[in-house]
Tab-separated table of C-alpha atoms in Angstrom:
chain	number	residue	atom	x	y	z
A	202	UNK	CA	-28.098	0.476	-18.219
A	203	UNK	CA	-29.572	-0.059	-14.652
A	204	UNK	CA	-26.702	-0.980	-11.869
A	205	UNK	CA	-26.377	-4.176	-11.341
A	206	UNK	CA	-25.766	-4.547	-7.342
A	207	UNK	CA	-21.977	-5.709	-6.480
A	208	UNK	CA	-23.094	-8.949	-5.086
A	209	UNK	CA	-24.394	-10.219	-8.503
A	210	UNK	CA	-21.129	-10.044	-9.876
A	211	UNK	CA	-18.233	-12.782	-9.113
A	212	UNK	CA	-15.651	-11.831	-7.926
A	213	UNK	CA	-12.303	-11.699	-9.462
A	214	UNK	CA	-9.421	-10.342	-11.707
A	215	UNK	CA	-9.992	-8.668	-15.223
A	216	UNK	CA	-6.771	-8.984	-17.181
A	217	UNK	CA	-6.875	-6.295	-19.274
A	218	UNK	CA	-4.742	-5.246	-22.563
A	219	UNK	CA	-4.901	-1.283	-21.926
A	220	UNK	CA	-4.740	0.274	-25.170
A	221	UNK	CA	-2.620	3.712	-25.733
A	222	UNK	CA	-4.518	7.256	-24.516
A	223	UNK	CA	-5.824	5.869	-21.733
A	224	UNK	CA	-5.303	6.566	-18.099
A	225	UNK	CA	-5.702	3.140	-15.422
A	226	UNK	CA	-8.369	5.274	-13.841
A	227	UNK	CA	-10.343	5.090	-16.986
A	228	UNK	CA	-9.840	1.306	-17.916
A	229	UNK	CA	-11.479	1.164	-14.308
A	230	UNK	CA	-14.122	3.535	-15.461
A	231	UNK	CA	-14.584	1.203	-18.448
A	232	UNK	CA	-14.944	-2.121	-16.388
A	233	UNK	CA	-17.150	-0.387	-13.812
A	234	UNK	CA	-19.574	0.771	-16.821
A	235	UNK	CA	-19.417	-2.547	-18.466
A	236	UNK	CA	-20.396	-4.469	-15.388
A	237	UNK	CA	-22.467	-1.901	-13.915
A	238	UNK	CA	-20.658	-2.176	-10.460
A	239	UNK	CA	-18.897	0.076	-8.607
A	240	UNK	CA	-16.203	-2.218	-6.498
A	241	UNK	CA	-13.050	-2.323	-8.912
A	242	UNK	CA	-9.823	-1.551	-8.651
A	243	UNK	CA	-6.510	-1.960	-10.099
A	244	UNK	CA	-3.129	-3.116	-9.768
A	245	UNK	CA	0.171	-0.781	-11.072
A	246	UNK	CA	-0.543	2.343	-12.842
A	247	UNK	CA	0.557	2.521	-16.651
A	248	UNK	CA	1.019	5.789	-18.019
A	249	UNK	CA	-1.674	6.851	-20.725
A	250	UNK	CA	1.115	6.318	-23.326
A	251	UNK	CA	1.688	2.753	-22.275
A	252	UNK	CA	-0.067	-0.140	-23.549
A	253	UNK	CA	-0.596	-3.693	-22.119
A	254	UNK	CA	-1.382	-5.400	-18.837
A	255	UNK	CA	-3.135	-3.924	-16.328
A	256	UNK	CA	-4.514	-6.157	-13.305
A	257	UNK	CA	-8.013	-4.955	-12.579
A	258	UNK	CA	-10.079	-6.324	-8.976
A	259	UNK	CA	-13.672	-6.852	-9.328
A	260	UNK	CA	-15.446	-7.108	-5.595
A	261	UNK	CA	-13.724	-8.706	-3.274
A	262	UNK	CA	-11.130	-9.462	-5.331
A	263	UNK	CA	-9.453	-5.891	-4.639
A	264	UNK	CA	-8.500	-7.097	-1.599
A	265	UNK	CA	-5.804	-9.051	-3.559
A	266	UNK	CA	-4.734	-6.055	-6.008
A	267	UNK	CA	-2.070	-5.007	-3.066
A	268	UNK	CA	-0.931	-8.117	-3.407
A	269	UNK	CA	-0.475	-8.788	-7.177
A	270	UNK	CA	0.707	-5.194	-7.603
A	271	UNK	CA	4.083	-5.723	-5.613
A	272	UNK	CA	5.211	-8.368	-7.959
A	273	UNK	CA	7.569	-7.863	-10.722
A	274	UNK	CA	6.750	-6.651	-13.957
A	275	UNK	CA	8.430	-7.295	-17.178
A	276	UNK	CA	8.016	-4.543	-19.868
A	277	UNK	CA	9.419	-3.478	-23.728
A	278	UNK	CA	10.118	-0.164	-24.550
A	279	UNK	CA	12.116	1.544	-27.041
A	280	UNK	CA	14.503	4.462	-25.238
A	281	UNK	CA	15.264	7.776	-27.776
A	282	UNK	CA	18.589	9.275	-26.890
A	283	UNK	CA	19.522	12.221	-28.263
A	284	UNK	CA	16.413	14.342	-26.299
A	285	UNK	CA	15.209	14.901	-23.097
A	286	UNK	CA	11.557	15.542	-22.482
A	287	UNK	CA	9.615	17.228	-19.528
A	288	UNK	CA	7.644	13.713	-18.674
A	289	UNK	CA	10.504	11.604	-19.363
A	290	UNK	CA	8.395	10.311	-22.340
A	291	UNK	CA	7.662	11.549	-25.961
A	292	UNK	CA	4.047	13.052	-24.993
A	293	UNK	CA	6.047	16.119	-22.988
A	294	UNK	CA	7.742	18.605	-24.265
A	295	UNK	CA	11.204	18.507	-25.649
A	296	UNK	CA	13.530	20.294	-23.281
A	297	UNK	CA	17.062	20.097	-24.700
A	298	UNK	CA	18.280	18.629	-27.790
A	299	UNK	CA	22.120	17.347	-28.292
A	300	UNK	CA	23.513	15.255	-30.793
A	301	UNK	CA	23.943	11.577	-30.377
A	302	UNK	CA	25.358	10.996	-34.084
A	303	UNK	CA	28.506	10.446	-32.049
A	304	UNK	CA	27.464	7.438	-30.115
A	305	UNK	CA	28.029	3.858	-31.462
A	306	UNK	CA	26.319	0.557	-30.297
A	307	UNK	CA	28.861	-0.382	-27.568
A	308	UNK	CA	28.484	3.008	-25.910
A	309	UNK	CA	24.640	2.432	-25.674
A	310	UNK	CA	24.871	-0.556	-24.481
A	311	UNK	CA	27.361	0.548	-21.614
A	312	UNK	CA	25.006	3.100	-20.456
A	313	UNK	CA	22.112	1.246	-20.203
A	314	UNK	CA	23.946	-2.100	-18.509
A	315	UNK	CA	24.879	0.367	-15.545
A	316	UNK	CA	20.889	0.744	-15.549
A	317	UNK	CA	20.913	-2.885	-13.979
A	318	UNK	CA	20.525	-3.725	-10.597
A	319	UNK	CA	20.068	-2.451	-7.352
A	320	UNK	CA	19.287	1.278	-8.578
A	321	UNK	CA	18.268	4.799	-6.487
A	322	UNK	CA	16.014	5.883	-8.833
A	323	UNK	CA	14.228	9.083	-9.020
A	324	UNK	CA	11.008	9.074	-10.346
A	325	UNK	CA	9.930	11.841	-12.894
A	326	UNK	CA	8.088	14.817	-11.555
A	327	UNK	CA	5.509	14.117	-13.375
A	328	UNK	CA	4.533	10.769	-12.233
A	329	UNK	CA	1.652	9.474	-9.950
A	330	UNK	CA	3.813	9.423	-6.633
A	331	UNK	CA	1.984	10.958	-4.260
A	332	UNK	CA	3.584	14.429	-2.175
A	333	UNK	CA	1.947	15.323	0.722
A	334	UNK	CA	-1.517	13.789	-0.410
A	335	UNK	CA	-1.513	15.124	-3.853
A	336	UNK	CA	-0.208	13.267	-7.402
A	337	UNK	CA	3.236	14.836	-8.302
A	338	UNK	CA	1.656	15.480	-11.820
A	339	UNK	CA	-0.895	17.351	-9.778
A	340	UNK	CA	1.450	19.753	-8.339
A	341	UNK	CA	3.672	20.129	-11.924
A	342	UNK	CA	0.285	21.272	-13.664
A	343	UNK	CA	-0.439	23.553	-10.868
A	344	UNK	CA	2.935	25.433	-11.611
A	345	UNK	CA	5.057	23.903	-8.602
A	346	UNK	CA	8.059	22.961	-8.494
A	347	UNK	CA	8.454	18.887	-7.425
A	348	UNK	CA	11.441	17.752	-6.338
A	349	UNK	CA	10.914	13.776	-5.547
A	350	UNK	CA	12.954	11.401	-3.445
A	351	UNK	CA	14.927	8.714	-4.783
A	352	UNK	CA	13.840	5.604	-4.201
A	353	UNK	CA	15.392	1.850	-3.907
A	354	UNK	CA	14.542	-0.257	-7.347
A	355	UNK	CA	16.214	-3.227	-8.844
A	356	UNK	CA	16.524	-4.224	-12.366
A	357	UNK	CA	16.742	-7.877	-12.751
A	358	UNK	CA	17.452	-7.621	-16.424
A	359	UNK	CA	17.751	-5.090	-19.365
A	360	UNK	CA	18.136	-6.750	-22.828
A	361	UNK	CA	18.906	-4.815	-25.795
A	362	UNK	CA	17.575	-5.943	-28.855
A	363	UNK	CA	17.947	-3.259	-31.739
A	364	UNK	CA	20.068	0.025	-31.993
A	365	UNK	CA	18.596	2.271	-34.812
A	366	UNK	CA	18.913	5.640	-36.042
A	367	UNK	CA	15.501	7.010	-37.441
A	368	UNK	CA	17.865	10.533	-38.010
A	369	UNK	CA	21.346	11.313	-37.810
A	370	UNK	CA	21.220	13.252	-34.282
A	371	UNK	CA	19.179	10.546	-32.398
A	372	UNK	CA	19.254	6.538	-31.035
A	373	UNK	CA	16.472	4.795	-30.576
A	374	UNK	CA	17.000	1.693	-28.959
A	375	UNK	CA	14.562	-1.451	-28.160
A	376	UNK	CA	14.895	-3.025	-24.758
A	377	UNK	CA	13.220	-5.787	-22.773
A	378	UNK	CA	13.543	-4.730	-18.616
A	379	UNK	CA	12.664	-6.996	-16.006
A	380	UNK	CA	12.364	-5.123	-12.578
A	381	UNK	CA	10.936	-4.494	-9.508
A	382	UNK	CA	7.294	-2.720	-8.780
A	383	UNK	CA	7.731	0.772	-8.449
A	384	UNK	CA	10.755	1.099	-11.319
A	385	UNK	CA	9.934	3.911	-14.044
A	386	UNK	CA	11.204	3.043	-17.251
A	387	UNK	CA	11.097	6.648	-18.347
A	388	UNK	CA	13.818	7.373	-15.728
A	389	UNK	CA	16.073	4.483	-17.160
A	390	UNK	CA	15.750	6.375	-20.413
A	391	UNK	CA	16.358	9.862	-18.834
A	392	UNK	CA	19.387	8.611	-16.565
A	393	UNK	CA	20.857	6.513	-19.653
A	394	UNK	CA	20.545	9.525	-21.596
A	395	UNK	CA	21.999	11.393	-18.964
A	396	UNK	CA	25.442	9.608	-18.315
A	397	UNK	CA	25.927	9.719	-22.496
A	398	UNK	CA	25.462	13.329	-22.098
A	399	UNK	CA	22.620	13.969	-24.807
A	400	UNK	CA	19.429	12.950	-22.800
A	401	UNK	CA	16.942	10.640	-23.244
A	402	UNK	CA	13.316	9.906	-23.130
A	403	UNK	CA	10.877	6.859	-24.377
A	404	UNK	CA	9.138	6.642	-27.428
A	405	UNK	CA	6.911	3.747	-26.587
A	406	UNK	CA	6.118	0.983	-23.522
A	407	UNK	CA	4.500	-1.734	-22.811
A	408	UNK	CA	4.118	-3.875	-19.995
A	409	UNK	CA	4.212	-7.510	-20.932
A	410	UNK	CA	3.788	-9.530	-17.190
A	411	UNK	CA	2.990	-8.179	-13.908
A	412	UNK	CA	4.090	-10.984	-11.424
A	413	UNK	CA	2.495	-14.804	-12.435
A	414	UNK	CA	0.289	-12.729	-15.240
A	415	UNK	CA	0.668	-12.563	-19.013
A	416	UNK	CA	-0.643	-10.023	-21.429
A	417	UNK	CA	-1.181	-13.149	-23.781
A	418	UNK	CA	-3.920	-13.665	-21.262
A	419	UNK	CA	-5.505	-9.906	-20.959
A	420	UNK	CA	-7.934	-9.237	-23.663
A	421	UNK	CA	-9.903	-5.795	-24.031
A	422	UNK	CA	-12.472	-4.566	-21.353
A	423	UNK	CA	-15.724	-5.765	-22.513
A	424	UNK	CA	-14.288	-9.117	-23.626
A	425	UNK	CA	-13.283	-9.834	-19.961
A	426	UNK	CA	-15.941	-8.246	-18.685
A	427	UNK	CA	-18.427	-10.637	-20.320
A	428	UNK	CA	-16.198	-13.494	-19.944
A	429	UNK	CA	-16.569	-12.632	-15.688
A	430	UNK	CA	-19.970	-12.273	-15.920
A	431	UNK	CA	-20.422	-15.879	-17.803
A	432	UNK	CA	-18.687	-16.891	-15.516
A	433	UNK	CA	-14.797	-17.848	-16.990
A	434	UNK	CA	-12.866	-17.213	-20.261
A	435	UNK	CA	-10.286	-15.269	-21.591
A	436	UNK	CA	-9.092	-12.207	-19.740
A	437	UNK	CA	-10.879	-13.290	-16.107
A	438	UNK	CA	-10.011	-15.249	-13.118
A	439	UNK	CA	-12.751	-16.178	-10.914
A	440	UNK	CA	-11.247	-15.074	-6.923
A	441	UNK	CA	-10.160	-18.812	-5.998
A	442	UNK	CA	-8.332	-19.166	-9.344
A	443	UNK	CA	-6.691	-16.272	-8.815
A	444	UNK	CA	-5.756	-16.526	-5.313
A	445	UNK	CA	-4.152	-20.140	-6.085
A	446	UNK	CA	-2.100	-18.060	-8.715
A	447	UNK	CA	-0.553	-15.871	-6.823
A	448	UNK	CA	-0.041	-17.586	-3.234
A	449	UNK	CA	0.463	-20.919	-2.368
A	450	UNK	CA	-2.559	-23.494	-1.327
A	451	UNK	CA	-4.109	-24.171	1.780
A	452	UNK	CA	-6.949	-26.747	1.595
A	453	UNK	CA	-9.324	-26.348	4.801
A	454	UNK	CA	-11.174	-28.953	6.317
A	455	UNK	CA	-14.509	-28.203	7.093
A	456	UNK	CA	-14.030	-27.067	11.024
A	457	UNK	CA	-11.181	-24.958	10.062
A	458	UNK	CA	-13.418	-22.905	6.943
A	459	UNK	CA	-15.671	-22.577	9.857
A	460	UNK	CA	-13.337	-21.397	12.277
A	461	UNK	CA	-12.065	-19.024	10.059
A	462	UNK	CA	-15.152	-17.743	9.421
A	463	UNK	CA	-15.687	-17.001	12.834
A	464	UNK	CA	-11.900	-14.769	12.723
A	465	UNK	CA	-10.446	-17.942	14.755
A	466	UNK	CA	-6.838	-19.297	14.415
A	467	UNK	CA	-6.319	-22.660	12.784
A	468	UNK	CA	-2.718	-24.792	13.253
A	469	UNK	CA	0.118	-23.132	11.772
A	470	UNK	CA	0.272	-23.956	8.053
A	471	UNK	CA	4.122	-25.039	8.380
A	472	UNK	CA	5.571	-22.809	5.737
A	473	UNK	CA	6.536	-18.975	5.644
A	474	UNK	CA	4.519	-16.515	3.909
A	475	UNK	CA	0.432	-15.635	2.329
A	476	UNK	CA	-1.249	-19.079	1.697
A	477	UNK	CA	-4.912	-18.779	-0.106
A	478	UNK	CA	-7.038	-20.654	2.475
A	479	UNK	CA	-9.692	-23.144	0.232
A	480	UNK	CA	-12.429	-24.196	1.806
A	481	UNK	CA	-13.713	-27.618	1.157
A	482	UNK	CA	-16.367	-26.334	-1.355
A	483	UNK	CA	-13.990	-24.096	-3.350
A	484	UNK	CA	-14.468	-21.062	-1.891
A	485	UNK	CA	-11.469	-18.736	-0.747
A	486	UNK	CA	-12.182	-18.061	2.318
A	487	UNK	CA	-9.473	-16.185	3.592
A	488	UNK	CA	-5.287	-15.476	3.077
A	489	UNK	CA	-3.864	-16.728	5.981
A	490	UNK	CA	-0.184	-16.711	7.712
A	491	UNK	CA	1.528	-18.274	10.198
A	492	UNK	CA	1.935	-17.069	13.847
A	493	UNK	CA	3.395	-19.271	15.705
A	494	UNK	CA	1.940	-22.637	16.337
A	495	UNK	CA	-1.371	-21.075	14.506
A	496	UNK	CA	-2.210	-19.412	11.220
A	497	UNK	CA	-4.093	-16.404	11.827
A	498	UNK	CA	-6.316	-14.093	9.271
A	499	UNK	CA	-4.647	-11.226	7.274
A	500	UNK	CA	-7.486	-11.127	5.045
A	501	UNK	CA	-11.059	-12.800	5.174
A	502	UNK	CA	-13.644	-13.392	2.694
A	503	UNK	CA	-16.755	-14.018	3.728
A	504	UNK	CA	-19.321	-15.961	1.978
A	505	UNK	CA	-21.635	-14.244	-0.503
């Protein structure tokens, strides 16, 4: 397939269901292949064992994927306890095994309510958190030894909905958590399983919402891909769309588009925070904040 240059393609976010197996980098792999461009990005690793949404940027709609990533995400998973794992998750291997036949429902459910809230969370070693430049996975395959930093996460919510036992020695437990970007599920099951004193790991995950975005709306890569490229449908957002999704709305007259254009100031917009700056002919044409008296440029987008 010949490339197709970057300019040819609209702008703006892929929803995209990410099936199991798959690292993000290669749903971006996919996208760029099916579009034949090479400007997209996404927002919010998932693991290659995780399924669901996963925000992908399409030209200069990556300039927004630092933006959607910080939002919230909402995710289901079902926690194992009675083993702990070297990944935190059920593709590593099994490092300790201690029976949980003991356990009953309330004691579960004890252990993973202190999982709520403002947390220090440690993230696994093998994880894509960066040390010194290199992926902490990186370093773990290379033989090192990773020791990460905790890090401030809050769990708005963690909902139980099902407490089985698939054998007599382990738990496996359903959950719906609703938390802050940058929370690892797989240490929620490792630190659960932790504080029972028989470890813990996940079995499966999947990311349901990732800020004002649904996974009912993600479909698979091609299908977005050709609903971008015809210009709207399921599992796309044209960059305008999008924008108005995620920040609030300022309209532009035609002097201030222009101004704007030209890296100006324009009057202050009156309220705190990112507004998506619409120009009178629909275009985004830049995200714009207050400073003052004057709304100034924190990111432009120039006209095609």
């Amino acid at each position: 397939m010949s490339r197709r240059p970057d300019a040819d393609v609209p702008p703006g976010l892929l929803l995209v269901d990410k099936p199991g197996g798959m690292t993000s980098h290669d749903v971006v792999a996919q996208a760029r292949r099916a579009l034949s461009v090479r400007k997209v990005g996404h927002a919010g690793t998932l693991d290659p064992m995780a399924t669901g949404l996963l925000v992908l940027g399409v030209g200069t709609a990556t300039r927004l994927l630092g933006y959607v990533g910080g939002h919230d995400k909402t995710y289901e998973a079902t926690i194992r306890l009675g083993q702990s794992t070297v990944t935190d998750d059920r593709e590593g291997e099994v490092l300790s095994a201690t029976a949980a036949a003991h356990l009953d429902d309330d004691a579960v459910r004890s252990a993973l309510a202190a999982q709520t809230g403002p947390l220090q969370q440690v993230p696994s070693a093998v994880s894509a958190v960066k040390v010194d430049g290199r992926r902490s996975y990186d370093r773990v395959r290379a033989g090192e030894t990773v020791e990460l930093a905790a890090r401030s996460v809050t769990v708005h919510r963690l909902e139980v909905h099902r407490v089985t036992r698939p054998t007599p020695d382990l738990v496996d437990v359903d959950v719906t958590v609703d938390c802050t970007a940058g929370t690892y599920i797989r240490a929620i099951a490792r630190d659960a399983g932790a504080a029972l004193g028989v470890g813990g790991h996940l079995t499966a995950l999947r990311r349901t919402a990732s800020g004002p975005f649904t996974v009912a709306q993600a479909g698979v890569v091609e299908d977005a891909a050709a609903s971008l490229v015809a210009g709207g449908g399921a599992g796309f957002l044209p960059l305008t769309e999008a924008a108005r999704v995620v920040f609030p709305e300022r309209r532009l007259t035609t002097e201030e588009a222009r101004a704007l254009g030209y890296g100006q100031r324009i009057p202050a917009t009156g309220s705190g925070g990112l507004h998506a700056a619409v120009a009178p002919d629909g275009r985004l044409a830049a995200l714009v904040e207050d400073a003052g008296s004057t709304a100034r440029v924190t990111v432009g987008f120039p006209p095609p």
